[in-house]
Amino acid sequence: MHKYLCNPLPLPYRYQVKKNNADGVDVFREAADPTLIRFKDRYYLFASMSGGFWYSTDLHTWDFKETLELPIFDYAPDVHEVNGKMVFSASRGEPCAFFASEDPVSGLFAYVETTFPFWDPALFADDDGRTYFYWGCGNEHPLWGVEVNPETFEPLGEKVAMLQAQHHRHGWERAGENNGGDTHPYIEGAFMNKYQGKYYLQYAAPGTEFNVYSDGVYVADKPLGPFAYQRHNPFSAKPGGFATGAGHGSTFQDTFGNYWHIATMRISVNELFERRLGLFPCDFDANGTLYCNQNFADYPFPLPQGKRTDINRTAPLWHLLSYNKAATASSHQAGHGPEQSTNEDIRTWWAADKTDTSPWYRLDLGSVCTVHAVQVNFADHQVNPTPEWDMYDEADSHGRVIYTSVVKSLYGKPKQIGELAYLLESSADGENWLTLRDLTSVPQDCPHDLVIPGQAVEARYIRISQLAQAVDGVAALSGVRVFGTGTGTPPAKVTAVTYSLSPEGLDMELRWPSLPEADGYNVRYGIAPEKLYNSWQVFGRNALTLSMLNAGTDYYVAVDSFNENGVTAGDVIHAKPQPL
């Protein structure tokens, strides 16, 4: 039987409280900067501000282990296998230690002290027995690399500059929403893979709070370079859709040899570092180009049971049935009506009135459809820390605390921090209801819950009731997303696409005739007609500025139309750059 995932990944993201500049505190969930590796037949996932790590045998079901001996307030945890041990490091911009373990789940990590400072570490053990270390995070300095002792991790030579920001040539490195800012980008998040004798040094830009946060890659014949910029870049990017961002991640192989890239997705509403994790299929093509498939990357997808065969798919398994459909609720606050949960934007949400002690939400799909999956996304709205919250540890120097213990919910029921309760039902007629998920008696920590019924159901209405929000927040849903098959036909093909390029060749203005039957468009683009490896999904508009281009590069573009009944591929056009 297939197992399915949907981004953001359905993990129990940890709550934290952090002092802000207004002499108050921000309360939010966070996990970011992930490293995921396969070590001794298990997968291990480490992420910033998680207070431990997750482990799994199938990439689907995860267990969590707290790690009191690791520095939980250090950012960008990196884990790699070196000489049969899992080696952990994380950063705070001063001399940081390494930690090694042969059995991370049952055993402890041994402390290995070092003497040099770093941000955003990445170890790499080459197949010749030599070990290298890469690091860097900032808007002025390059990423660095050096060979290190595989036991002490002390440098064996002078550090070497690996790469630096070139945002005047790499449009995707420009800071700002849609790359529209005027500040220098942050270059960070190093990660290394070796493939067929080549070294692929990955990095993130321009900043974690932007929809265009992405990962790029340079390639070399030697672990310390010199490195050349891959022509297809960024290789991981998700600037549009429900949840955006796909930067500062890691690349690994699963049990079957399939490559995956896990990266940071942003919310950044309650706090700048309010973030989630996304998992994306990736591969190397026949020319050794590293790329991800991020078409409809926040729709449900099956985990492969063997060698992957759909790496170049351009349509999702199931289609989105809930976009802009009619929604009602027991109550709502100003600016947080129920329609905010069907607009395909994780950064807006429905929020019940704080006096509503029996909140409910109902969605009308407009007609009876075949429903295969429902993703229920909770938002944190009006969450405040209380004295009942016990600290995981004393706050760090920024006043940050990660929480794990029991609190009382708004409705008076004691629960673990993060636990959510709700009843999810479907109905074809609005009278007779079928239970799809019942967490009312056994709440779970599931802020992004993917519900797959045992078999597809015929439904017009989706209802969520008996909501008990985590901690002291009111009931709030950022997305009730229903996937399946509609009753109509796919939209027509997009024709007559026009484009214009900016003088620098970093932006491309695209326009096409609007199709009234289309919910949106998936713009695929790349460096060759058969290499449309990047994509940008838009809803409700027939224009887009591709702002992530590289100067002096020919691009090929296709605009696919989609609705709840299918995807219709557009013709590929050739967009030639203007002279530099």
PDB file of N, CA and C in Angstrom, residues 133-227:
ATOM      1  N   PHE A 133      35.293  20.369   5.376  1.00  0.00           N
ATOM      2  CA  PHE A 133      34.321  21.138   6.139  1.00  0.00           C
ATOM      3  C   PHE A 133      34.037  22.438   5.397  1.00  0.00           C
ATOM      4  N   TYR A 134      32.744  22.769   5.280  1.00  0.00           N
ATOM      5  CA  TYR A 134      32.309  23.980   4.582  1.00  0.00           C
ATOM      6  C   TYR A 134      31.412  24.778   5.533  1.00  0.00           C
ATOM      7  N   TRP A 135      31.488  26.093   5.434  1.00  0.00           N
ATOM      8  CA  TRP A 135      30.678  26.923   6.322  1.00  0.00           C
ATOM      9  C   TRP A 135      30.575  28.342   5.779  1.00  0.00           C
ATOM     10  N   GLY A 136      29.647  29.100   6.353  1.00  0.00           N
ATOM     11  CA  GLY A 136      29.486  30.507   5.998  1.00  0.00           C
ATOM     12  C   GLY A 136      28.033  30.925   6.014  1.00  0.00           C
ATOM     13  N   CYS A 137      27.797  32.160   6.453  1.00  0.00           N
ATOM     14  CA  CYS A 137      26.455  32.726   6.477  1.00  0.00           C
ATOM     15  C   CYS A 137      26.585  34.232   6.631  1.00  0.00           C
ATOM     16  N   GLY A 138      26.225  34.964   5.589  1.00  0.00           N
ATOM     17  CA  GLY A 138      26.325  36.414   5.681  1.00  0.00           C
ATOM     18  C   GLY A 138      26.090  37.073   4.339  1.00  0.00           C
ATOM     19  N   ASN A 139      26.055  38.405   4.352  1.00  0.00           N
ATOM     20  CA  ASN A 139      25.839  39.143   3.106  1.00  0.00           C
ATOM     21  C   ASN A 139      27.088  39.892   2.646  1.00  0.00           C
ATOM     22  N   GLU A 140      28.237  39.563   3.240  1.00  0.00           N
ATOM     23  CA  GLU A 140      29.483  40.228   2.835  1.00  0.00           C
ATOM     24  C   GLU A 140      30.608  39.242   2.529  1.00  0.00           C
ATOM     25  N   HIS A 141      30.556  38.043   3.129  1.00  0.00           N
ATOM     26  CA  HIS A 141      31.677  37.119   3.013  1.00  0.00           C
ATOM     27  C   HIS A 141      31.294  35.899   2.188  1.00  0.00           C
ATOM     28  N   PRO A 142      32.284  35.165   1.673  1.00  0.00           N
ATOM     29  CA  PRO A 142      31.994  33.961   0.889  1.00  0.00           C
ATOM     30  C   PRO A 142      31.696  32.769   1.784  1.00  0.00           C
ATOM     31  N   LEU A 143      31.320  31.661   1.163  1.00  0.00           N
ATOM     32  CA  LEU A 143      31.352  30.375   1.840  1.00  0.00           C
ATOM     33  C   LEU A 143      32.783  29.860   1.793  1.00  0.00           C
ATOM     34  N   TRP A 144      33.182  29.206   2.893  1.00  0.00           N
ATOM     35  CA  TRP A 144      34.552  28.742   3.026  1.00  0.00           C
ATOM     36  C   TRP A 144      34.610  27.218   3.029  1.00  0.00           C
ATOM     37  N   GLY A 145      35.795  26.698   2.710  1.00  0.00           N
ATOM     38  CA  GLY A 145      36.030  25.268   2.797  1.00  0.00           C
ATOM     39  C   GLY A 145      37.438  24.995   3.264  1.00  0.00           C
ATOM     40  N   VAL A 146      37.626  23.836   3.925  1.00  0.00           N
ATOM     41  CA  VAL A 146      38.949  23.449   4.393  1.00  0.00           C
ATOM     42  C   VAL A 146      38.945  21.946   4.643  1.00  0.00           C
ATOM     43  N   GLU A 147      40.088  21.309   4.475  1.00  0.00           N
ATOM     44  CA  GLU A 147      40.200  19.919   4.878  1.00  0.00           C
ATOM     45  C   GLU A 147      40.390  19.862   6.391  1.00  0.00           C
ATOM     46  N   VAL A 148      39.765  18.867   7.041  1.00  0.00           N
ATOM     47  CA  VAL A 148      39.855  18.742   8.489  1.00  0.00           C
ATOM     48  C   VAL A 148      40.284  17.333   8.878  1.00  0.00           C
ATOM     49  N   ASN A 149      40.818  17.248  10.093  1.00  0.00           N
ATOM     50  CA  ASN A 149      41.151  15.948  10.662  1.00  0.00           C
ATOM     51  C   ASN A 149      39.853  15.173  10.922  1.00  0.00           C
ATOM     52  N   PRO A 150      39.717  13.925  10.445  1.00  0.00           N
ATOM     53  CA  PRO A 150      38.451  13.204  10.588  1.00  0.00           C
ATOM     54  C   PRO A 150      38.137  12.768  12.014  1.00  0.00           C
ATOM     55  N   GLU A 151      39.065  12.948  12.957  1.00  0.00           N
ATOM     56  CA  GLU A 151      38.818  12.589  14.354  1.00  0.00           C
ATOM     57  C   GLU A 151      38.595  13.824  15.222  1.00  0.00           C
ATOM     58  N   THR A 152      39.428  14.855  15.017  1.00  0.00           N
ATOM     59  CA  THR A 152      39.332  16.063  15.845  1.00  0.00           C
ATOM     60  C   THR A 152      38.578  17.194  15.154  1.00  0.00           C
ATOM     61  N   PHE A 153      38.463  17.112  13.819  1.00  0.00           N
ATOM     62  CA  PHE A 153      37.787  18.106  12.992  1.00  0.00           C
ATOM     63  C   PHE A 153      38.464  19.469  13.017  1.00  0.00           C
ATOM     64  N   GLU A 154      39.733  19.479  13.428  1.00  0.00           N
ATOM     65  CA  GLU A 154      40.520  20.704  13.333  1.00  0.00           C
ATOM     66  C   GLU A 154      41.021  20.877  11.897  1.00  0.00           C
ATOM     67  N   PRO A 155      41.107  22.127  11.401  1.00  0.00           N
ATOM     68  CA  PRO A 155      41.577  22.371  10.039  1.00  0.00           C
ATOM     69  C   PRO A 155      42.998  21.849   9.817  1.00  0.00           C
ATOM     70  N   LEU A 156      43.229  21.326   8.626  1.00  0.00           N
ATOM     71  CA  LEU A 156      44.556  20.827   8.244  1.00  0.00           C
ATOM     72  C   LEU A 156      45.281  21.797   7.324  1.00  0.00           C
ATOM     73  N   GLY A 157      44.699  22.920   7.077  1.00  0.00           N
ATOM     74  CA  GLY A 157      45.322  23.934   6.233  1.00  0.00           C
ATOM     75  C   GLY A 157      44.577  25.233   6.345  1.00  0.00           C
ATOM     76  N   GLU A 158      44.854  26.146   5.447  1.00  0.00           N
ATOM     77  CA  GLU A 158      44.172  27.434   5.439  1.00  0.00           C
ATOM     78  C   GLU A 158      42.819  27.305   4.735  1.00  0.00           C
ATOM     79  N   LYS A 159      41.854  28.046   5.230  1.00  0.00           N
ATOM     80  CA  LYS A 159      40.533  28.023   4.599  1.00  0.00           C
ATOM     81  C   LYS A 159      40.615  28.621   3.200  1.00  0.00           C
ATOM     82  N   VAL A 160      39.718  28.142   2.320  1.00  0.00           N
ATOM     83  CA  VAL A 160      39.687  28.568   0.926  1.00  0.00           C
ATOM     84  C   VAL A 160      38.292  29.095   0.615  1.00  0.00           C
ATOM     85  N   ALA A 161      38.206  30.229  -0.078  1.00  0.00           N
ATOM     86  CA  ALA A 161      36.910  30.765  -0.490  1.00  0.00           C
ATOM     87  C   ALA A 161      36.323  29.882  -1.576  1.00  0.00           C
ATOM     88  N   MET A 162      35.079  29.429  -1.369  1.00  0.00           N
ATOM     89  CA  MET A 162      34.425  28.531  -2.314  1.00  0.00           C
ATOM     90  C   MET A 162      33.574  29.286  -3.334  1.00  0.00           C
ATOM     91  N   LEU A 163      32.713  30.188  -2.846  1.00  0.00           N
ATOM     92  CA  LEU A 163      31.808  30.937  -3.710  1.00  0.00           C
ATOM     93  C   LEU A 163      31.308  32.149  -2.964  1.00  0.00           C
ATOM     94  N   GLN A 164      30.829  33.131  -3.707  1.00  0.00           N
ATOM     95  CA  GLN A 164      30.322  34.362  -3.101  1.00  0.00           C
ATOM     96  C   GLN A 164      29.120  34.838  -3.899  1.00  0.00           C
ATOM     97  N   ALA A 165      28.323  35.697  -3.271  1.00  0.00           N
ATOM     98  CA  ALA A 165      27.123  36.214  -3.941  1.00  0.00           C
ATOM     99  C   ALA A 165      27.495  36.923  -5.239  1.00  0.00           C
ATOM    100  N   GLN A 166      26.684  36.693  -6.271  1.00  0.00           N
ATOM    101  CA  GLN A 166      26.810  37.405  -7.544  1.00  0.00           C
ATOM    102  C   GLN A 166      25.412  37.818  -7.991  1.00  0.00           C
ATOM    103  N   HIS A 167      24.724  38.565  -7.137  1.00  0.00           N
ATOM    104  CA  HIS A 167      23.334  38.882  -7.399  1.00  0.00           C
ATOM    105  C   HIS A 167      23.143  39.823  -8.586  1.00  0.00           C
ATOM    106  N   HIS A 168      24.219  40.431  -9.077  1.00  0.00           N
ATOM    107  CA  HIS A 168      24.108  41.231 -10.287  1.00  0.00           C
ATOM    108  C   HIS A 168      24.025  40.341 -11.530  1.00  0.00           C
ATOM    109  N   ARG A 169      24.362  39.052 -11.393  1.00  0.00           N
ATOM    110  CA  ARG A 169      24.272  38.096 -12.502  1.00  0.00           C
ATOM    111  C   ARG A 169      23.271  36.973 -12.212  1.00  0.00           C
ATOM    112  N   HIS A 170      23.066  36.667 -10.958  1.00  0.00           N
ATOM    113  CA  HIS A 170      22.144  35.594 -10.568  1.00  0.00           C
ATOM    114  C   HIS A 170      20.901  36.239  -9.976  1.00  0.00           C
ATOM    115  N   GLY A 171      19.861  36.375 -10.778  1.00  0.00           N
ATOM    116  CA  GLY A 171      18.671  37.097 -10.340  1.00  0.00           C
ATOM    117  C   GLY A 171      18.029  36.510  -9.101  1.00  0.00           C
ATOM    118  N   TRP A 172      18.118  35.198  -8.942  1.00  0.00           N
ATOM    119  CA  TRP A 172      17.460  34.543  -7.804  1.00  0.00           C
ATOM    120  C   TRP A 172      18.164  34.846  -6.484  1.00  0.00           C
ATOM    121  N   GLU A 173      19.404  35.355  -6.540  1.00  0.00           N
ATOM    122  CA  GLU A 173      20.125  35.694  -5.314  1.00  0.00           C
ATOM    123  C   GLU A 173      19.737  37.064  -4.769  1.00  0.00           C
ATOM    124  N   ARG A 174      18.991  37.865  -5.516  1.00  0.00           N
ATOM    125  CA  ARG A 174      18.627  39.195  -5.054  1.00  0.00           C
ATOM    126  C   ARG A 174      17.638  39.104  -3.895  1.00  0.00           C
ATOM    127  N   ALA A 175      17.903  39.879  -2.841  1.00  0.00           N
ATOM    128  CA  ALA A 175      17.061  39.838  -1.651  1.00  0.00           C
ATOM    129  C   ALA A 175      15.715  40.487  -1.928  1.00  0.00           C
ATOM    130  N   GLY A 176      14.713  40.111  -1.108  1.00  0.00           N
ATOM    131  CA  GLY A 176      13.398  40.704  -1.196  1.00  0.00           C
ATOM    132  C   GLY A 176      12.357  39.731  -1.702  1.00  0.00           C
ATOM    133  N   GLU A 177      11.084  40.021  -1.389  1.00  0.00           N
ATOM    134  CA  GLU A 177       9.978  39.231  -1.925  1.00  0.00           C
ATOM    135  C   GLU A 177      10.008  39.336  -3.442  1.00  0.00           C
ATOM    136  N   ASN A 178       9.905  38.201  -4.108  1.00  0.00           N
ATOM    137  CA  ASN A 178      10.014  38.146  -5.571  1.00  0.00           C
ATOM    138  C   ASN A 178      11.316  38.778  -6.066  1.00  0.00           C
ATOM    139  N   ASN A 179      12.350  38.710  -5.245  1.00  0.00           N
ATOM    140  CA  ASN A 179      13.682  39.259  -5.576  1.00  0.00           C
ATOM    141  C   ASN A 179      13.623  40.761  -5.823  1.00  0.00           C
ATOM    142  N   GLY A 180      12.702  41.452  -5.141  1.00  0.00           N
ATOM    143  CA  GLY A 180      12.484  42.856  -5.431  1.00  0.00           C
ATOM    144  C   GLY A 180      13.169  43.825  -4.493  1.00  0.00           C
ATOM    145  N   GLY A 181      14.054  43.353  -3.611  1.00  0.00           N
ATOM    146  CA  GLY A 181      14.711  44.250  -2.672  1.00  0.00           C
ATOM    147  C   GLY A 181      15.983  44.846  -3.243  1.00  0.00           C
ATOM    148  N   ASP A 182      16.591  45.710  -2.454  1.00  0.00           N
ATOM    149  CA  ASP A 182      17.832  46.346  -2.893  1.00  0.00           C
ATOM    150  C   ASP A 182      18.985  46.074  -1.931  1.00  0.00           C
ATOM    151  N   THR A 183      18.820  45.063  -1.077  1.00  0.00           N
ATOM    152  CA  THR A 183      19.885  44.715  -0.143  1.00  0.00           C
ATOM    153  C   THR A 183      20.642  43.489  -0.635  1.00  0.00           C
ATOM    154  N   HIS A 184      21.859  43.325  -0.134  1.00  0.00           N
ATOM    155  CA  HIS A 184      22.663  42.182  -0.510  1.00  0.00           C
ATOM    156  C   HIS A 184      22.062  40.909   0.071  1.00  0.00           C
ATOM    157  N   PRO A 185      22.154  39.801  -0.635  1.00  0.00           N
ATOM    158  CA  PRO A 185      21.574  38.552  -0.141  1.00  0.00           C
ATOM    159  C   PRO A 185      22.441  37.914   0.929  1.00  0.00           C
ATOM    160  N   TYR A 186      21.818  37.030   1.697  1.00  0.00           N
ATOM    161  CA  TYR A 186      22.563  36.144   2.572  1.00  0.00           C
ATOM    162  C   TYR A 186      22.929  34.895   1.780  1.00  0.00           C
ATOM    163  N   ILE A 187      24.207  34.576   1.773  1.00  0.00           N
ATOM    164  CA  ILE A 187      24.702  33.343   1.171  1.00  0.00           C
ATOM    165  C   ILE A 187      25.038  32.405   2.325  1.00  0.00           C
ATOM    166  N   GLU A 188      24.425  31.235   2.366  1.00  0.00           N
ATOM    167  CA  GLU A 188      24.496  30.411   3.564  1.00  0.00           C
ATOM    168  C   GLU A 188      24.166  28.962   3.216  1.00  0.00           C
ATOM    169  N   GLY A 189      24.098  28.119   4.262  1.00  0.00           N
ATOM    170  CA  GLY A 189      23.552  26.775   4.131  1.00  0.00           C
ATOM    171  C   GLY A 189      24.318  25.843   3.222  1.00  0.00           C
ATOM    172  N   ALA A 190      25.631  25.734   3.386  1.00  0.00           N
ATOM    173  CA  ALA A 190      26.429  24.849   2.532  1.00  0.00           C
ATOM    174  C   ALA A 190      26.023  23.391   2.723  1.00  0.00           C
ATOM    175  N   PHE A 191      26.114  22.622   1.643  1.00  0.00           N
ATOM    176  CA  PHE A 191      25.936  21.170   1.702  1.00  0.00           C
ATOM    177  C   PHE A 191      26.648  20.569   0.496  1.00  0.00           C
ATOM    178  N   MET A 192      27.265  19.398   0.696  1.00  0.00           N
ATOM    179  CA  MET A 192      28.067  18.792  -0.357  1.00  0.00           C
ATOM    180  C   MET A 192      27.579  17.386  -0.673  1.00  0.00           C
ATOM    181  N   ASN A 193      27.488  17.088  -1.982  1.00  0.00           N
ATOM    182  CA  ASN A 193      27.282  15.726  -2.481  1.00  0.00           C
ATOM    183  C   ASN A 193      28.318  15.436  -3.550  1.00  0.00           C
ATOM    184  N   LYS A 194      28.663  14.163  -3.670  1.00  0.00           N
ATOM    185  CA  LYS A 194      29.544  13.716  -4.748  1.00  0.00           C
ATOM    186  C   LYS A 194      28.750  12.796  -5.660  1.00  0.00           C
ATOM    187  N   TYR A 195      28.840  13.040  -6.953  1.00  0.00           N
ATOM    188  CA  TYR A 195      28.116  12.227  -7.930  1.00  0.00           C
ATOM    189  C   TYR A 195      28.989  12.018  -9.155  1.00  0.00           C
ATOM    190  N   GLN A 196      29.275  10.747  -9.445  1.00  0.00           N
ATOM    191  CA  GLN A 196      30.082  10.354 -10.607  1.00  0.00           C
ATOM    192  C   GLN A 196      31.370  11.167 -10.701  1.00  0.00           C
ATOM    193  N   GLY A 197      32.065  11.271  -9.561  1.00  0.00           N
ATOM    194  CA  GLY A 197      33.365  11.917  -9.519  1.00  0.00           C
ATOM    195  C   GLY A 197      33.345  13.426  -9.453  1.00  0.00           C
ATOM    196  N   LYS A 198      32.161  14.046  -9.479  1.00  0.00           N
ATOM    197  CA  LYS A 198      32.036  15.501  -9.396  1.00  0.00           C
ATOM    198  C   LYS A 198      31.537  15.895  -8.003  1.00  0.00           C
ATOM    199  N   TYR A 199      31.932  17.091  -7.570  1.00  0.00           N
ATOM    200  CA  TYR A 199      31.557  17.611  -6.259  1.00  0.00           C
ATOM    201  C   TYR A 199      30.527  18.729  -6.435  1.00  0.00           C
ATOM    202  N   TYR A 200      29.398  18.577  -5.772  1.00  0.00           N
ATOM    203  CA  TYR A 200      28.275  19.509  -5.906  1.00  0.00           C
ATOM    204  C   TYR A 200      28.112  20.260  -4.589  1.00  0.00           C
ATOM    205  N   LEU A 201      28.591  21.502  -4.573  1.00  0.00           N
ATOM    206  CA  LEU A 201      28.528  22.344  -3.380  1.00  0.00           C
ATOM    207  C   LEU A 201      27.270  23.209  -3.462  1.00  0.00           C
ATOM    208  N   GLN A 202      26.340  22.957  -2.555  1.00  0.00           N
ATOM    209  CA  GLN A 202      25.049  23.629  -2.555  1.00  0.00           C
ATOM    210  C   GLN A 202      25.046  24.773  -1.540  1.00  0.00           C
ATOM    211  N   TYR A 203      24.215  25.770  -1.809  1.00  0.00           N
ATOM    212  CA  TYR A 203      24.132  26.933  -0.920  1.00  0.00           C
ATOM    213  C   TYR A 203      22.762  27.576  -1.071  1.00  0.00           C
ATOM    214  N   ALA A 204      22.389  28.394  -0.097  1.00  0.00           N
ATOM    215  CA  ALA A 204      21.080  29.039  -0.079  1.00  0.00           C
ATOM    216  C   ALA A 204      21.223  30.544  -0.249  1.00  0.00           C
ATOM    217  N   ALA A 205      20.182  31.147  -0.827  1.00  0.00           N
ATOM    218  CA  ALA A 205      20.057  32.600  -0.962  1.00  0.00           C
ATOM    219  C   ALA A 205      18.585  32.880  -1.298  1.00  0.00           C
ATOM    220  N   PRO A 206      18.081  34.111  -1.161  1.00  0.00           N
ATOM    221  CA  PRO A 206      18.744  35.294  -0.623  1.00  0.00           C
ATOM    222  C   PRO A 206      18.441  35.551   0.854  1.00  0.00           C
ATOM    223  N   GLY A 207      17.391  34.889   1.413  1.00  0.00           N
ATOM    224  CA  GLY A 207      17.032  35.090   2.806  1.00  0.00           C
ATOM    225  C   GLY A 207      15.828  34.227   3.142  1.00  0.00           C
ATOM    226  N   THR A 208      15.818  33.686   4.339  1.00  0.00           N
ATOM    227  CA  THR A 208      14.815  32.692   4.711  1.00  0.00           C
ATOM    228  C   THR A 208      13.398  33.239   4.768  1.00  0.00           C
ATOM    229  N   GLU A 209      13.223  34.560   4.902  1.00  0.00           N
ATOM    230  CA  GLU A 209      11.894  35.143   5.046  1.00  0.00           C
ATOM    231  C   GLU A 209      11.208  35.426   3.719  1.00  0.00           C
ATOM    232  N   PHE A 210      11.874  35.120   2.577  1.00  0.00           N
ATOM    233  CA  PHE A 210      11.336  35.464   1.265  1.00  0.00           C
ATOM    234  C   PHE A 210      10.777  34.231   0.555  1.00  0.00           C
ATOM    235  N   ASN A 211       9.766  34.454  -0.286  1.00  0.00           N
ATOM    236  CA  ASN A 211       9.203  33.352  -1.066  1.00  0.00           C
ATOM    237  C   ASN A 211      10.215  32.761  -2.040  1.00  0.00           C
ATOM    238  N   VAL A 212      11.252  33.504  -2.373  1.00  0.00           N
ATOM    239  CA  VAL A 212      12.242  33.050  -3.349  1.00  0.00           C
ATOM    240  C   VAL A 212      13.475  32.419  -2.693  1.00  0.00           C
ATOM    241  N   TYR A 213      13.386  32.111  -1.404  1.00  0.00           N
ATOM    242  CA  TYR A 213      14.499  31.418  -0.729  1.00  0.00           C
ATOM    243  C   TYR A 213      14.730  30.086  -1.432  1.00  0.00           C
ATOM    244  N   SER A 214      15.939  29.896  -1.932  1.00  0.00           N
ATOM    245  CA  SER A 214      16.224  28.776  -2.822  1.00  0.00           C
ATOM    246  C   SER A 214      17.615  28.230  -2.566  1.00  0.00           C
ATOM    247  N   ASP A 215      17.906  27.107  -3.204  1.00  0.00           N
ATOM    248  CA  ASP A 215      19.236  26.510  -3.146  1.00  0.00           C
ATOM    249  C   ASP A 215      19.837  26.458  -4.539  1.00  0.00           C
ATOM    250  N   GLY A 216      21.095  26.892  -4.616  1.00  0.00           N
ATOM    251  CA  GLY A 216      21.864  26.802  -5.853  1.00  0.00           C
ATOM    252  C   GLY A 216      23.016  25.841  -5.678  1.00  0.00           C
ATOM    253  N   VAL A 217      23.798  25.652  -6.749  1.00  0.00           N
ATOM    254  CA  VAL A 217      24.873  24.676  -6.692  1.00  0.00           C
ATOM    255  C   VAL A 217      26.011  25.076  -7.631  1.00  0.00           C
ATOM    256  N   TYR A 218      27.224  24.842  -7.148  1.00  0.00           N
ATOM    257  CA  TYR A 218      28.439  24.939  -7.953  1.00  0.00           C
ATOM    258  C   TYR A 218      29.038  23.535  -8.055  1.00  0.00           C
ATOM    259  N   VAL A 219      29.791  23.279  -9.136  1.00  0.00           N
ATOM    260  CA  VAL A 219      30.319  21.940  -9.395  1.00  0.00           C
ATOM    261  C   VAL A 219      31.830  22.034  -9.624  1.00  0.00           C
ATOM    262  N   ALA A 220      32.560  21.027  -9.112  1.00  0.00           N
ATOM    263  CA  ALA A 220      34.023  21.012  -9.253  1.00  0.00           C
ATOM    264  C   ALA A 220      34.518  19.583  -9.408  1.00  0.00           C
ATOM    265  N   ASP A 221      35.773  19.466  -9.836  1.00  0.00           N
ATOM    266  CA  ASP A 221      36.420  18.161  -9.938  1.00  0.00           C
ATOM    267  C   ASP A 221      37.134  17.773  -8.653  1.00  0.00           C
ATOM    268  N   LYS A 222      37.296  18.743  -7.741  1.00  0.00           N
ATOM    269  CA  LYS A 222      37.986  18.496  -6.480  1.00  0.00           C
ATOM    270  C   LYS A 222      37.157  19.081  -5.338  1.00  0.00           C
ATOM    271  N   PRO A 223      37.263  18.535  -4.131  1.00  0.00           N
ATOM    272  CA  PRO A 223      36.406  18.985  -3.032  1.00  0.00           C
ATOM    273  C   PRO A 223      36.608  20.438  -2.619  1.00  0.00           C
ATOM    274  N   LEU A 224      37.784  21.020  -2.888  1.00  0.00           N
ATOM    275  CA  LEU A 224      38.013  22.423  -2.581  1.00  0.00           C
ATOM    276  C   LEU A 224      38.095  23.284  -3.837  1.00  0.00           C
ATOM    277  N   GLY A 225      37.578  22.736  -4.929  1.00  0.00           N
ATOM    278  CA  GLY A 225      37.466  23.510  -6.152  1.00  0.00           C
ATOM    279  C   GLY A 225      38.720  23.555  -6.992  1.00  0.00           C
ATOM    280  N   PRO A 226      38.700  24.467  -7.975  1.00  0.00           N
ATOM    281  CA  PRO A 226      37.764  25.578  -8.155  1.00  0.00           C
ATOM    282  C   PRO A 226      36.381  25.118  -8.637  1.00  0.00           C
ATOM    283  N   PHE A 227      35.346  25.843  -8.179  1.00  0.00           N
ATOM    284  CA  PHE A 227      33.965  25.506  -8.475  1.00  0.00           C
ATOM    285  C   PHE A 227      33.415  26.385  -9.587  1.00  0.00           C
TER     286      PHE A 227
END
